Coordinates of C-alpha atoms in Angstrom, one line a residue:
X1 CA 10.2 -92.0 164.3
X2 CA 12.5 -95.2 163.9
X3 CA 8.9 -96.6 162.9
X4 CA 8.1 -93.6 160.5
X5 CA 11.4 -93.5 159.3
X6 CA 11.0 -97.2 158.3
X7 CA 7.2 -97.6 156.9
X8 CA 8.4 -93.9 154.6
X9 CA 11.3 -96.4 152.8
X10 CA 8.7 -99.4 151.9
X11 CA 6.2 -98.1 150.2
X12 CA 8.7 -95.6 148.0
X13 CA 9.9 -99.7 146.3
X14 CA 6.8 -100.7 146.0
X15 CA 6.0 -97.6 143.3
X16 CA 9.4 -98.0 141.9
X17 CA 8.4 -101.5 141.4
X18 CA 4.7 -100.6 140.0
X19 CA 6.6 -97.9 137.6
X20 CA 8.9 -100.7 136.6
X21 CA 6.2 -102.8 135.6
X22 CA 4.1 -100.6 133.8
X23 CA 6.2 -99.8 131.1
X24 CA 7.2 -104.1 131.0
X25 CA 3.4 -104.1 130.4
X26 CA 3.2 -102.0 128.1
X27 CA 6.2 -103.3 125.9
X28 CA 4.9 -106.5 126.1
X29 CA 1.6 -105.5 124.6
X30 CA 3.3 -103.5 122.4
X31 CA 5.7 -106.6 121.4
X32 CA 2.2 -109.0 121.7
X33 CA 0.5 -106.3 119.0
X34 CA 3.9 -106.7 117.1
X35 CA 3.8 -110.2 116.5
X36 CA 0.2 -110.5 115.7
X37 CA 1.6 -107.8 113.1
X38 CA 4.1 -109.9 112.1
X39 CA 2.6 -113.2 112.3
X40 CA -0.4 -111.5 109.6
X41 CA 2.0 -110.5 107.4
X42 CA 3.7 -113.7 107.8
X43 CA 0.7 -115.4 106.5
X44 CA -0.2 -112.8 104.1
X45 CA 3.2 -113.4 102.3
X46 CA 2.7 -117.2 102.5
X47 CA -1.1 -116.7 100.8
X48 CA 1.0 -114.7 98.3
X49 CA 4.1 -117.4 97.7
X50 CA 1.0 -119.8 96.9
X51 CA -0.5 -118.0 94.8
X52 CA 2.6 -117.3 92.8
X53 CA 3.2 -121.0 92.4
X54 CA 0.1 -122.1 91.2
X55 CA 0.5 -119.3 88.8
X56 CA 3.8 -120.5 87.8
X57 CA 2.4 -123.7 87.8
X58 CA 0.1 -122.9 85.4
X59 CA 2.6 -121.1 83.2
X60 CA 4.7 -124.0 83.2
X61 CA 1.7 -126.1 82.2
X62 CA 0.4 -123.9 79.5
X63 CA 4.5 -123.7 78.0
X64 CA 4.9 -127.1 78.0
X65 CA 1.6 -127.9 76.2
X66 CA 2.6 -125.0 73.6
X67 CA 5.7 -126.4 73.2
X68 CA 4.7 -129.7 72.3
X69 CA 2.6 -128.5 69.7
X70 CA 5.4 -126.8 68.8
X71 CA 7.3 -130.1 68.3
X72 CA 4.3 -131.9 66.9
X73 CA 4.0 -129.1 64.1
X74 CA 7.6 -129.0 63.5
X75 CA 8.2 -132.8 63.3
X76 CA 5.5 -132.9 60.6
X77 CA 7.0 -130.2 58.5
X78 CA 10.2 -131.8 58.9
X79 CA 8.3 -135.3 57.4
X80 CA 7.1 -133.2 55.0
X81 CA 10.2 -131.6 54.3
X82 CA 11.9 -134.4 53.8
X83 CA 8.9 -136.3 51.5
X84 CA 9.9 -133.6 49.6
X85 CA 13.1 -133.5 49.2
X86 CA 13.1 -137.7 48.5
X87 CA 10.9 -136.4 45.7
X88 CA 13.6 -133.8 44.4
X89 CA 16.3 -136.7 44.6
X90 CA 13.7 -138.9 42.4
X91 CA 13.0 -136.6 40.2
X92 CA 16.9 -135.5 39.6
X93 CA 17.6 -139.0 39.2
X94 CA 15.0 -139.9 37.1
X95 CA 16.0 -136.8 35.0
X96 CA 19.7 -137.6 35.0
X97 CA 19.1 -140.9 33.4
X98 CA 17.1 -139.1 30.7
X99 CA 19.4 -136.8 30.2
X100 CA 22.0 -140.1 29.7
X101 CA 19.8 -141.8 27.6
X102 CA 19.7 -138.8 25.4
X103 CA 23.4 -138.2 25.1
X104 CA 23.7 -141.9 24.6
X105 CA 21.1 -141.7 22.1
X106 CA 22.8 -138.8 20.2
X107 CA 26.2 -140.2 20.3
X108 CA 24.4 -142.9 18.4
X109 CA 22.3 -140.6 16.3
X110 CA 26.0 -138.9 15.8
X111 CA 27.3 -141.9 14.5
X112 CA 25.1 -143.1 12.3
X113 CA 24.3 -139.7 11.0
X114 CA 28.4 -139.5 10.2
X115 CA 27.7 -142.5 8.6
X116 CA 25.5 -141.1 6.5
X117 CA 26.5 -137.8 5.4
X118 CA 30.1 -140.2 4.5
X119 CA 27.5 -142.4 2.3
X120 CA 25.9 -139.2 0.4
X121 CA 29.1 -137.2 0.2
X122 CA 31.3 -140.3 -1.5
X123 CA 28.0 -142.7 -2.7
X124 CA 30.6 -144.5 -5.3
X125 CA 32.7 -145.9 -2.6
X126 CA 30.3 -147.1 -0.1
X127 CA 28.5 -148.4 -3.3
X128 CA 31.3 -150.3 -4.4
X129 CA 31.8 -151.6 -0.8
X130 CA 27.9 -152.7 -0.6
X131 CA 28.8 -154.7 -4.4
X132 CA 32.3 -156.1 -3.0
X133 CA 30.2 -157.3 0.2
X134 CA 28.0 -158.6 -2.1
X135 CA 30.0 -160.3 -4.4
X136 CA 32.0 -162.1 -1.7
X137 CA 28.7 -163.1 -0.3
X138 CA 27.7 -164.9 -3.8
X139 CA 31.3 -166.0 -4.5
X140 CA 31.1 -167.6 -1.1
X141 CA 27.9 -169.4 -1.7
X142 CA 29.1 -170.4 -5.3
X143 CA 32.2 -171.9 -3.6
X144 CA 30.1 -173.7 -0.9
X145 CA 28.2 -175.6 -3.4
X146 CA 30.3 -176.5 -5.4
X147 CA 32.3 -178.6 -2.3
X148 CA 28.9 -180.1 -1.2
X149 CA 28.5 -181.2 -4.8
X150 CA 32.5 -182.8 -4.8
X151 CA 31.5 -184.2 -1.2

């Protein structure tokens, strides 16, 4: 019974053992089936980070071209802008200097008409003026002659 006793005890480990390893069996499929999960979505999410950066790529690439159209456009209405205004300032200047040849025109105008609404309001004076100028002038001449004759 000894013998009994000790072929009873052996083959009671060896099913513990077989239970034992089932379950490992089945967890590592189970893990195995996990990481194929995992390794999918892995590559899934890498298909998907791709994807996103060629889009983004794309983006960046289409920005960049509008915005240097963008600068383009805006550099020539800044040329433009500033043809204009180099046109204002030509045109004030050029209207400033008429505008001080005219005043300097009717400050002479002012003068000379003074000059003449004094010659009609008093013509007696400035007459007499005109026949003193004039008589100097002859007396002068008169006067000259007569030395080159003595000379």
């Amino acid at each position: 019974m000894a013998d009994a006793d000790s072929s009873t005890p052996s083959p009671a480990p060896l099913s513990a053992k077989k239970e034992n390893l089932t379950p490992i069996g089945s967890k590592i499929t189970e893990l195995n089936e996990s990481r194929s999960e995992l390794l999918n979505r892995i590559q899934s999410l890498k298909q998907d980070l791709q994807n996103w950066r060629s889009k983004l790529d794309t983006q960046v690439n289409t920005y960049r071209s509008e915005l240097s159209e963008l600068k383009k456009s805006l550099n020539v209405e800044v040329e433009h802008l500033r043809t204009e205004f180099q046109e204002l300032r030509t045109t004030l200047q050029q209207q400033q200097e008429d505008v001080t040849t005219s005043l300097r025109n009717l400050g002479l105008q002012d003068v000379s008409v003074d000059n003449n609404e004094t010659q009609h309001q008093h013509p007696v004076e400035s007459n007499d003026k005109e026949d003193a100028e004039d008589a100097n002038k002859k007396h002068g001449s008169k006067e000259e002659k007569g030395n080159e004759a003595e000379n």
